[in-house]
Amino acid sequence: MIEMVAGLLIVSAVTGGVCAFTGAICTAGRVQRQNYYPGRFSEWAVCLTLAAAACTALVGLYGEIWGIILPIAVNLTGIAVYAVKYSVSRAKFVFTGRGKRLLIVWAALQFTALVAIAIPGSTFKALFLSEFFAFSPLWLMLAAALTGPIERRRNAKYLKKEAAFYRNIPAIKIAVTGSFGKTTVKETLKYLLTGEYTVLATDGNKNTPFGVLECVKKYNGEQVIITEFGARRSGDIEELTSLFPPDYAIITGVTAQHIESFKTLENIVAEKFKLAKAVETKRLILNVDNAAALKESAKYPGSVTVGERGDFTVSHFRENAEGICFLMTFDGADKDITVGVKRRKRLIIKAPVHGRHNASNLAVAVAAAIKLGVSAQTIAEKLTSFKGVEHRFEVKRSGDVTIIDDGYNSNIDGVRHGVEALKRFSGRKVIAAQGISESGREKAEINTEVGKIVSDVADVVLVTGINSRYIIKGLKSVGFGGDIRRFGSFKALEKALPEILRSGDTVWFQNDVP
């Protein structure tokens, strides 16, 4: 009996250690993605922790053997859950210097707690120790909370020192922010300015202080620098503008993106428009097709507004299989855009991209390019060969199936625009949806609305991720009669596609963030 108990304790300790490590790495990836803020304790981590607590209670109720076997089961379950979650997550942990320090603090916390429990030496304490590893995500988040203030002070000091040279760079500096369209506007503007200027821009969607710093350190005499500013919490934009002060500011619009951390739309608007305060009003460009930006624009008279009701007016939007077309009208000559000049210029924009939202994105970039002296004729000619930005309603062909990669579509307006664009494609419509992430307390309401919206055009809806049940609820609430299929992971969904798709189908991937 003693030998069996000892053997089970060893198995429990080993499985517990593996469970603890996989849980820590899985949680650390999520924390790292959130700029090392602890965030909310994931639902699956809560369930596993409760299971561990239940096992602890069973130790006292049912004796030693079950008190060891059940924790082993919890540990094995934890390993499986963490491994699956990590394999399908985009938030893979990267062993950076800060990441390693976080793991060291986590290990110290967990070890200290386990030793403290085991010191009295009772059977209950020893057995409890064997399954306490399942609490690993909680200790990791505690480690992030404890190290956060120290790390942020350390980073602030480093960034201030490393970014000091930026103020003295003799280049035109443009910063782009917003809840959506940042990367598309940045890449479009870079495309339009190249040839007239030498241009340096941040890579992809790198929009944190370290991401921007990585870009500007590559400066080699370029005439224009375009940076993308992101914000997950209050103070992020203010930090970026203090480190990398812009000459021009572009705000693409504001929605409830990241409302989980901001709590209210008003807080998001206030944060994004801190960028507006960093430049002269006449050098502020706003997309007023967005309701929040339109409302805020009244506070910035003299700013350059773009949209159906903007200084740069967008109208006569058309779309077909080849792309989009729209008319822009604006005041002034190409090299002297001055609000108040009565002469209106007309510019027809044609581009091989899709979606009304992309018309807004292109129009904002066009307005900025014109303000910087690029001729209307040059802009019109260049946009006819502009292929758009990867993962932003990117249309591709695979045999006789049309694939629309909209992996970064993560706001409700984007879903609406995507559905409208999808109507213009032929064949059966297959929608692979994961809904809107980081929706906070409005998660259920927003993702139920996603289901209602996609029902308007879908023949088949494939759902996966944490928002699946809400999307399905939305579909059923409007009597959707098509095929609904739910998958345990995005990889499983992709694997099933060859059996689902038919010749002539159009498949739209709406948001690939679980």
Coordinates of C-alpha atoms in Angstrom, one line a residue:
M1 CA 0.0 0.0 0.0
I2 CA 2.8 2.4 0.9
E3 CA 4.7 1.6 -2.3
M4 CA 1.5 2.2 -4.4
V5 CA 0.9 5.5 -2.7
A6 CA 4.5 6.5 -3.2
G7 CA 4.3 5.6 -6.9
L8 CA 1.1 7.4 -7.4
L9 CA 2.6 10.5 -5.7
I10 CA 5.5 10.4 -8.1
V11 CA 3.2 10.1 -11.1
S12 CA 1.1 12.9 -9.7
A13 CA 4.1 15.1 -9.2
V14 CA 5.4 14.5 -12.7
T15 CA 2.1 15.1 -14.4
G16 CA 1.6 18.1 -12.2
G17 CA 4.9 19.6 -13.2
V18 CA 4.1 19.2 -16.9
C19 CA 0.6 20.6 -16.3
A20 CA 2.0 23.6 -14.6
F21 CA 4.5 24.3 -17.3
T22 CA 2.0 23.9 -20.2
G23 CA -0.5 26.0 -18.3
A24 CA 2.1 28.8 -17.7
I25 CA 3.2 28.9 -21.3
C26 CA -0.3 28.9 -22.7
T27 CA -1.3 31.7 -20.4
A28 CA 1.9 33.6 -20.9
G29 CA 1.2 33.7 -24.6
R30 CA -2.1 35.4 -24.0
V31 CA -0.6 37.8 -21.4
Q32 CA 2.3 38.6 -23.8
R33 CA -0.2 39.4 -26.6
Q34 CA -1.9 41.9 -24.2
N35 CA 1.3 43.8 -23.6
Y36 CA 1.9 41.8 -20.4
Y37 CA -1.3 43.0 -18.7
P38 CA -2.9 40.1 -16.8
G39 CA -6.3 40.5 -18.4
R40 CA -9.3 38.4 -17.5
F41 CA -8.9 34.9 -16.3
S42 CA -9.9 32.7 -19.2
E43 CA -13.1 30.6 -18.8
W44 CA -11.3 27.3 -19.5
A45 CA -8.6 28.2 -16.8
V46 CA -11.4 29.0 -14.3
C47 CA -13.0 25.6 -15.0
L48 CA -9.7 23.8 -14.5
T49 CA -8.9 25.6 -11.3
L50 CA -12.3 24.8 -9.9
A51 CA -11.7 21.1 -10.8
A52 CA -8.5 21.2 -8.9
A53 CA -10.2 22.8 -5.9
A54 CA -12.9 20.0 -6.1
C55 CA -10.1 17.4 -6.0
T56 CA -8.7 19.0 -2.9
A57 CA -12.0 18.6 -1.2
L58 CA -12.2 15.0 -2.3
V59 CA -8.9 14.2 -0.6
G60 CA -10.5 14.8 2.8
L61 CA -13.7 13.0 1.9
Y62 CA -12.5 9.8 0.3
G63 CA -9.0 9.2 1.5
E64 CA -5.6 8.9 0.2
I65 CA -5.9 6.8 -3.0
W66 CA -8.8 8.8 -4.6
G67 CA -7.1 11.9 -3.3
I68 CA -4.1 11.1 -5.5
I69 CA -5.9 9.5 -8.6
L70 CA -8.2 12.4 -9.1
P71 CA -5.5 15.0 -9.1
I72 CA -3.6 12.9 -11.7
A73 CA -6.7 13.0 -13.8
V74 CA -7.0 16.7 -13.4
N75 CA -3.3 17.1 -14.3
L76 CA -3.7 15.0 -17.5
T77 CA -6.8 16.9 -18.4
G78 CA -5.0 20.1 -17.9
I79 CA -2.1 19.1 -20.1
A80 CA -4.5 18.1 -22.9
V81 CA -6.5 21.3 -22.6
Y82 CA -3.5 23.6 -22.5
A83 CA -1.8 21.8 -25.3
V84 CA -4.8 22.0 -27.6
K85 CA -5.4 25.7 -26.6
Y86 CA -1.8 26.6 -27.4
S87 CA -1.7 24.7 -30.7
V88 CA -4.7 26.6 -32.1
S89 CA -3.9 30.0 -30.6
R90 CA -2.3 32.8 -32.5
A91 CA -0.9 34.1 -29.1
K92 CA 2.2 31.9 -29.1
F93 CA 4.6 32.7 -26.3
V94 CA 7.9 34.2 -27.4
F95 CA 10.9 33.7 -25.1
T96 CA 11.9 37.4 -25.0
G97 CA 13.9 38.8 -22.1
R98 CA 10.8 40.0 -20.4
G99 CA 9.0 36.7 -21.1
K100 CA 11.8 34.8 -19.5
R101 CA 11.7 37.1 -16.4
L102 CA 8.0 36.5 -16.2
L103 CA 8.4 32.8 -16.1
I104 CA 11.1 33.0 -13.5
V105 CA 8.8 35.0 -11.2
W106 CA 6.0 32.6 -11.9
A107 CA 8.1 29.6 -11.0
A108 CA 9.3 31.3 -7.8
L109 CA 5.7 32.1 -6.8
Q110 CA 4.4 28.6 -7.5
F111 CA 7.4 26.9 -5.7
T112 CA 7.0 29.1 -2.7
A113 CA 3.3 28.4 -2.4
L114 CA 3.9 24.6 -2.8
V115 CA 6.6 24.6 -0.2
A116 CA 4.5 26.6 2.3
I117 CA 1.7 24.0 1.9
A118 CA 3.9 21.0 2.3
I119 CA 5.9 22.2 5.3
P120 CA 3.4 21.0 8.0
G121 CA 3.8 17.5 6.5
S122 CA 0.3 16.1 6.9
T123 CA -1.0 13.6 4.4
F124 CA -3.6 16.1 3.2
K125 CA -1.0 18.8 2.6
A126 CA 1.2 16.4 0.7
L127 CA -1.6 15.1 -1.5
F128 CA -2.9 18.6 -2.1
L129 CA 0.6 19.6 -3.3
S130 CA 0.3 16.9 -6.1
E131 CA -2.6 18.6 -7.9
F132 CA -1.9 22.2 -6.9
F133 CA -0.1 22.6 -10.3
A134 CA -3.4 23.0 -12.0
F135 CA -3.6 26.5 -10.6
S136 CA -0.6 27.4 -12.8
P137 CA -2.5 30.1 -14.9
L138 CA -3.5 31.9 -11.7
W139 CA 0.1 32.1 -10.6
L140 CA 1.3 33.3 -14.0
M141 CA -1.3 36.1 -14.0
L142 CA -0.2 37.1 -10.5
A143 CA 3.4 37.1 -11.7
A144 CA 2.4 39.4 -14.5
A145 CA 0.6 41.8 -12.1
L146 CA 3.5 41.9 -9.7
T147 CA 6.2 42.4 -12.4
G148 CA 4.2 44.8 -14.6
P149 CA 4.9 48.1 -12.8
I150 CA 8.6 47.4 -12.6
E151 CA 8.8 46.2 -16.2
R152 CA 6.9 49.2 -17.5
R153 CA 9.2 51.7 -15.7
R154 CA 12.2 49.8 -17.1
N155 CA 10.7 49.9 -20.6
A156 CA 9.7 53.6 -20.4
K157 CA 13.3 54.5 -19.5
Y158 CA 14.7 52.4 -22.3
L159 CA 12.2 53.7 -24.9
K160 CA 12.8 57.3 -23.9
K161 CA 16.5 56.9 -24.4
E162 CA 16.3 54.9 -27.6
A163 CA 13.6 57.1 -29.3
A164 CA 15.2 60.4 -28.4
F165 CA 16.7 60.8 -31.9
Y166 CA 13.3 60.7 -33.5
R167 CA 12.4 64.3 -32.8
N168 CA 15.5 65.5 -34.8
I169 CA 14.9 63.3 -37.9
P170 CA 14.4 65.7 -40.9
A171 CA 11.5 63.8 -42.3
I172 CA 7.8 64.2 -42.7
K173 CA 6.3 62.1 -39.9
I174 CA 2.8 60.7 -40.3
A175 CA 1.0 58.6 -37.6
V176 CA -2.1 56.5 -38.2
T177 CA -4.5 55.3 -35.6
G178 CA -8.1 54.0 -35.3
S179 CA -10.0 50.9 -34.4
F180 CA -9.8 49.6 -37.9
G181 CA -8.1 50.2 -41.3
K182 CA -4.8 51.4 -39.8
T183 CA -2.6 49.0 -41.7
T184 CA -4.6 49.4 -45.0
V185 CA -4.4 53.2 -44.9
K186 CA -0.7 53.1 -43.9
E187 CA 0.2 50.7 -46.7
T188 CA -2.0 52.5 -49.3
L189 CA -0.4 55.9 -48.4
K190 CA 3.1 54.4 -48.6
Y191 CA 2.2 53.0 -52.0
L192 CA 1.0 56.4 -53.2
L193 CA 3.9 58.4 -51.9
T194 CA 6.6 56.0 -53.1
G195 CA 8.1 57.6 -56.2
E196 CA 7.4 61.1 -55.1
Y197 CA 9.2 60.5 -51.8
T198 CA 11.4 57.9 -50.2
V199 CA 9.3 56.3 -47.5
L200 CA 9.9 54.3 -44.4
A201 CA 6.9 52.6 -42.7
T202 CA 6.2 50.2 -39.8
D203 CA 6.1 46.6 -40.8
G204 CA 2.7 44.8 -40.9
N205 CA 0.5 45.8 -38.0
K206 CA 3.4 46.5 -35.5
N207 CA 1.9 49.4 -33.6
T208 CA 3.3 49.2 -30.1
P209 CA 6.2 51.4 -28.8
F210 CA 8.7 48.7 -29.4
G211 CA 7.2 47.9 -32.8
V212 CA 7.5 51.5 -33.9
L213 CA 11.0 51.8 -32.4
E214 CA 12.1 48.8 -34.4
C215 CA 10.9 50.6 -37.6
V216 CA 12.4 54.0 -37.0
K217 CA 15.8 52.6 -36.0
K218 CA 16.0 51.5 -39.7
Y219 CA 15.9 55.2 -40.7
N220 CA 18.3 55.9 -43.5
G221 CA 17.5 59.3 -44.8
E222 CA 14.0 58.6 -46.0
Q223 CA 11.9 61.7 -46.6
V224 CA 8.7 60.3 -45.1
I225 CA 8.1 58.1 -42.1
I226 CA 4.6 56.5 -41.6
T227 CA 4.0 54.9 -38.2
E228 CA 1.0 52.9 -37.0
F229 CA -0.2 53.6 -33.4
G230 CA -2.2 51.0 -31.6
A231 CA -4.0 51.2 -28.3
R232 CA -5.3 48.6 -26.0
R233 CA -5.6 50.7 -22.9
S234 CA -5.8 54.3 -21.8
G235 CA -2.4 56.0 -22.1
D236 CA -1.1 54.0 -25.0
I237 CA -1.6 56.8 -27.6
E238 CA -0.2 59.4 -25.3
E239 CA 2.9 57.3 -24.8
L240 CA 3.4 56.8 -28.5
T241 CA 3.0 60.5 -29.4
S242 CA 5.4 61.5 -26.7
L243 CA 8.0 59.0 -28.0
F244 CA 7.3 59.5 -31.7
P245 CA 5.7 62.9 -32.2
P246 CA 4.1 63.2 -35.7
D247 CA 3.7 66.1 -38.1
Y248 CA 0.5 64.7 -39.5
A249 CA -2.2 62.5 -37.9
I250 CA -4.7 60.2 -39.5
I251 CA -7.6 58.7 -37.6
T252 CA -9.4 56.0 -39.5
G253 CA -12.4 55.8 -37.2
V254 CA -13.4 54.4 -33.8
T255 CA -15.6 51.4 -32.9
A256 CA -15.9 49.2 -29.8
Q257 CA -12.7 47.3 -30.6
H258 CA -10.8 46.4 -27.4
I259 CA -13.8 47.4 -25.3
E260 CA -12.9 44.6 -22.9
S261 CA -10.0 46.8 -21.6
F262 CA -11.4 50.3 -22.3
K263 CA -14.8 49.5 -20.8
T264 CA -16.8 52.1 -22.9
L265 CA -16.8 53.4 -26.4
E266 CA -16.3 56.9 -25.0
N267 CA -13.0 55.9 -23.5
I268 CA -11.8 54.5 -26.8
V269 CA -12.8 57.7 -28.6
A270 CA -10.9 59.8 -26.0
E271 CA -7.8 57.6 -26.3
K272 CA -7.7 57.6 -30.1
F273 CA -8.2 61.3 -30.4
K274 CA -5.2 62.0 -28.2
L275 CA -3.4 61.7 -31.5
A276 CA -5.4 64.6 -32.8
K277 CA -4.1 66.8 -30.1
A278 CA -0.5 66.0 -31.1
V279 CA -0.6 67.9 -34.4
E280 CA -1.8 71.2 -35.9
T281 CA -5.5 70.9 -36.7
K282 CA -4.9 71.5 -40.4
R283 CA -2.6 68.5 -40.4
L284 CA -5.3 66.2 -38.9
I285 CA -7.1 63.9 -41.4
L286 CA -10.3 62.2 -40.2
N287 CA -12.5 59.5 -41.8
V288 CA -16.0 60.9 -41.1
D289 CA -17.8 58.0 -42.7
N290 CA -17.3 56.7 -39.1
A291 CA -20.0 58.0 -36.8
A292 CA -17.7 58.5 -33.8
A293 CA -15.1 60.4 -35.9
L294 CA -17.8 62.5 -37.5
K295 CA -19.0 63.6 -34.1
E296 CA -15.5 64.4 -32.8
S297 CA -14.6 66.3 -36.0
A298 CA -16.7 69.2 -34.7
K299 CA -14.1 69.8 -32.0
Y300 CA -11.4 70.2 -34.7
P301 CA -12.4 72.9 -37.1
G302 CA -10.0 73.2 -40.0
S303 CA -9.1 69.5 -40.0
V304 CA -9.3 67.6 -43.2
T305 CA -12.4 65.4 -43.3
V306 CA -12.9 62.5 -45.7
G307 CA -16.2 60.7 -46.5
E308 CA -19.7 61.2 -47.8
R309 CA -19.9 64.4 -45.7
G310 CA -16.3 65.3 -45.8
D311 CA -14.1 68.0 -47.3
F312 CA -12.9 65.2 -49.5
T313 CA -16.3 63.9 -50.5
V314 CA -16.7 60.2 -51.4
S315 CA -19.7 59.3 -53.6
H316 CA -21.0 57.1 -56.4
F317 CA -19.6 53.9 -55.0
R318 CA -19.7 50.9 -57.3
E319 CA -18.4 47.4 -57.0
N320 CA -18.1 44.4 -59.3
A321 CA -16.0 41.3 -59.7
E322 CA -13.0 43.4 -60.8
G323 CA -13.0 45.7 -57.8
I324 CA -14.4 49.1 -56.6
C325 CA -14.9 52.5 -58.2
F326 CA -15.9 55.8 -56.6
L327 CA -15.8 59.5 -57.1
M328 CA -13.9 61.9 -54.9
T329 CA -14.4 65.7 -55.0
F330 CA -12.4 68.2 -53.1
D331 CA -11.3 71.8 -53.0
G332 CA -8.1 73.4 -54.3
A333 CA -5.2 72.6 -56.5
D334 CA -3.1 69.4 -56.1
K335 CA -0.3 71.0 -54.2
D336 CA -2.4 73.5 -52.2
I337 CA -5.4 72.0 -50.5
T338 CA -7.0 74.8 -48.5
V339 CA -10.4 74.7 -46.9
G340 CA -12.4 77.5 -48.2
V341 CA -11.3 77.5 -51.9
K342 CA -14.4 77.2 -53.9
R343 CA -13.0 75.3 -57.0
R344 CA -13.9 71.6 -56.7
K345 CA -11.8 68.9 -58.3
R346 CA -13.1 65.6 -59.3
L347 CA -11.1 62.3 -59.1
I348 CA -12.4 58.9 -60.2
I349 CA -10.8 56.1 -58.2
K350 CA -10.7 52.6 -59.5
A351 CA -8.9 49.8 -57.6
P352 CA -8.9 46.0 -57.7
V353 CA -10.0 45.7 -54.1
H354 CA -13.4 45.0 -52.6
G355 CA -15.7 46.4 -50.0
R356 CA -17.2 49.8 -49.2
H357 CA -14.9 50.0 -46.1
N358 CA -11.9 49.8 -48.5
A359 CA -13.3 52.8 -50.4
S360 CA -13.1 54.7 -47.1
N361 CA -9.6 53.5 -46.4
L362 CA -8.4 54.4 -49.9
A363 CA -10.0 57.8 -49.8
V364 CA -8.3 58.7 -46.5
A365 CA -4.9 57.7 -48.0
V366 CA -5.7 59.7 -51.2
A367 CA -6.5 62.8 -49.1
A368 CA -3.2 62.5 -47.3
A369 CA -1.3 61.9 -50.5
I370 CA -2.8 65.0 -52.1
K371 CA -2.1 67.1 -49.1
L372 CA 1.5 66.0 -49.4
G373 CA 1.6 67.1 -53.0
V374 CA 1.0 64.0 -55.1
S375 CA -1.0 64.8 -58.2
A376 CA -4.5 63.5 -58.6
Q377 CA -3.6 61.9 -62.0
T378 CA -0.7 60.0 -60.4
I379 CA -2.9 58.7 -57.6
A380 CA -5.6 57.5 -60.0
E381 CA -3.1 55.7 -62.2
K382 CA -1.3 54.0 -59.3
L383 CA -4.5 52.8 -57.6
T384 CA -5.6 50.8 -60.7
S385 CA -2.8 48.4 -59.9
F386 CA -3.0 48.5 -56.1
K387 CA -3.6 44.9 -54.9
G388 CA -4.7 45.8 -51.3
V389 CA -3.3 44.5 -48.1
E390 CA -2.9 40.9 -47.0
H391 CA -5.7 39.5 -44.8
R392 CA -7.9 42.6 -45.4
F393 CA -10.7 41.3 -47.6
E394 CA -8.0 39.8 -49.9
V395 CA -9.6 37.9 -52.8
K396 CA -7.8 34.8 -54.1
R397 CA -8.6 31.9 -56.3
S398 CA -8.0 28.2 -55.5
G399 CA -9.1 26.2 -58.6
D400 CA -12.8 27.1 -59.2
V401 CA -13.3 28.4 -55.6
T402 CA -13.1 32.1 -54.6
I403 CA -11.4 32.6 -51.3
I404 CA -11.8 35.9 -49.4
D405 CA -9.2 36.2 -46.6
D406 CA -10.6 38.8 -44.2
G407 CA -8.6 37.5 -41.2
Y408 CA -8.3 41.0 -39.6
N409 CA -12.0 41.8 -39.8
S410 CA -12.6 42.3 -36.1
N411 CA -15.4 44.9 -35.7
I412 CA -19.1 44.9 -36.3
D413 CA -19.0 47.5 -39.1
G414 CA -16.4 45.4 -40.9
V415 CA -18.8 42.4 -40.8
R416 CA -21.6 44.5 -42.3
H417 CA -19.3 45.8 -45.1
G418 CA -18.0 42.3 -45.7
V419 CA -21.5 40.9 -46.1
E420 CA -22.5 43.7 -48.5
A421 CA -19.3 43.0 -50.6
L422 CA -20.0 39.2 -50.5
K423 CA -23.4 39.7 -52.2
R424 CA -21.6 40.8 -55.3
F425 CA -19.8 37.4 -55.7
S426 CA -21.4 34.5 -57.5
G427 CA -21.9 31.0 -56.3
R428 CA -22.8 29.5 -52.9
K429 CA -21.6 31.6 -50.0
V430 CA -19.7 29.8 -47.3
I431 CA -18.8 31.9 -44.2
A432 CA -16.1 30.8 -41.8
A433 CA -16.8 33.0 -38.7
Q434 CA -15.1 33.5 -35.4
G435 CA -17.0 36.7 -34.5
I436 CA -15.6 39.7 -32.7
S437 CA -12.9 39.2 -30.1
E438 CA -12.2 41.3 -27.0
S439 CA -15.8 42.5 -26.8
G440 CA -15.9 42.4 -23.0
R441 CA -19.3 42.4 -21.4
E442 CA -20.9 43.0 -24.8
K443 CA -19.5 39.8 -26.2
A444 CA -22.8 38.0 -26.3
E445 CA -24.7 40.9 -27.8
I446 CA -22.1 41.8 -30.4
N447 CA -21.5 38.2 -31.6
T448 CA -25.2 37.4 -31.7
E449 CA -25.5 40.4 -34.0
V450 CA -22.7 38.9 -36.2
G451 CA -24.9 35.8 -36.6
K452 CA -27.9 37.9 -37.7
I453 CA -25.8 39.9 -40.1
V454 CA -24.1 37.0 -41.9
S455 CA -27.5 35.2 -42.2
D456 CA -28.4 37.7 -44.8
V457 CA -26.1 36.3 -47.4
A458 CA -24.8 32.9 -46.2
D459 CA -25.7 29.5 -47.5
V460 CA -23.3 27.7 -45.1
V461 CA -21.9 29.1 -41.8
L462 CA -18.9 27.4 -40.2
V463 CA -18.2 28.6 -36.7
T464 CA -15.4 28.1 -34.2
G465 CA -13.8 29.8 -31.2
I466 CA -15.2 31.2 -28.0
N467 CA -18.0 33.2 -29.8
S468 CA -19.5 30.2 -31.6
R469 CA -22.6 29.8 -29.5
Y470 CA -23.5 33.5 -29.8
I471 CA -23.1 33.5 -33.6
I472 CA -25.3 30.4 -33.8
K473 CA -27.8 32.0 -31.5
G474 CA -28.0 35.0 -33.9
L475 CA -28.4 32.8 -36.9
K476 CA -31.3 30.8 -35.3
S477 CA -33.0 34.0 -34.0
V478 CA -33.7 35.1 -37.5
G479 CA -34.7 31.7 -38.8
F480 CA -31.5 31.0 -40.8
G481 CA -32.3 27.9 -43.0
G482 CA -28.8 27.2 -44.2
D483 CA -26.2 24.7 -43.0
I484 CA -24.5 25.5 -39.6
R485 CA -21.4 23.6 -38.5
R486 CA -19.4 24.1 -35.4
F487 CA -15.7 23.1 -35.0
G488 CA -13.5 22.7 -32.0
S489 CA -10.6 24.8 -33.6
F490 CA -9.8 26.9 -36.6
K491 CA -7.4 24.1 -37.8
A492 CA -10.3 21.6 -37.7
L493 CA -12.4 24.0 -39.7
E494 CA -9.8 24.4 -42.4
K495 CA -9.2 20.7 -42.5
A496 CA -12.9 20.1 -43.2
L497 CA -13.2 22.7 -46.0
P498 CA -12.3 20.3 -49.0
E499 CA -15.3 18.2 -48.1
I500 CA -17.6 21.2 -47.7
L501 CA -16.7 23.4 -50.6
R502 CA -18.2 22.9 -54.1
S503 CA -17.2 24.1 -57.5
G504 CA -18.1 27.8 -57.9
D505 CA -18.3 28.5 -54.1
T506 CA -17.1 31.7 -52.5
V507 CA -15.7 31.2 -49.0
W508 CA -15.2 34.2 -46.7
F509 CA -12.9 33.9 -43.7
Q510 CA -14.2 36.5 -41.2
N511 CA -11.6 37.1 -38.5
D512 CA -9.0 34.3 -37.8
V513 CA -8.5 35.4 -34.2
P514 CA -10.1 32.8 -31.8

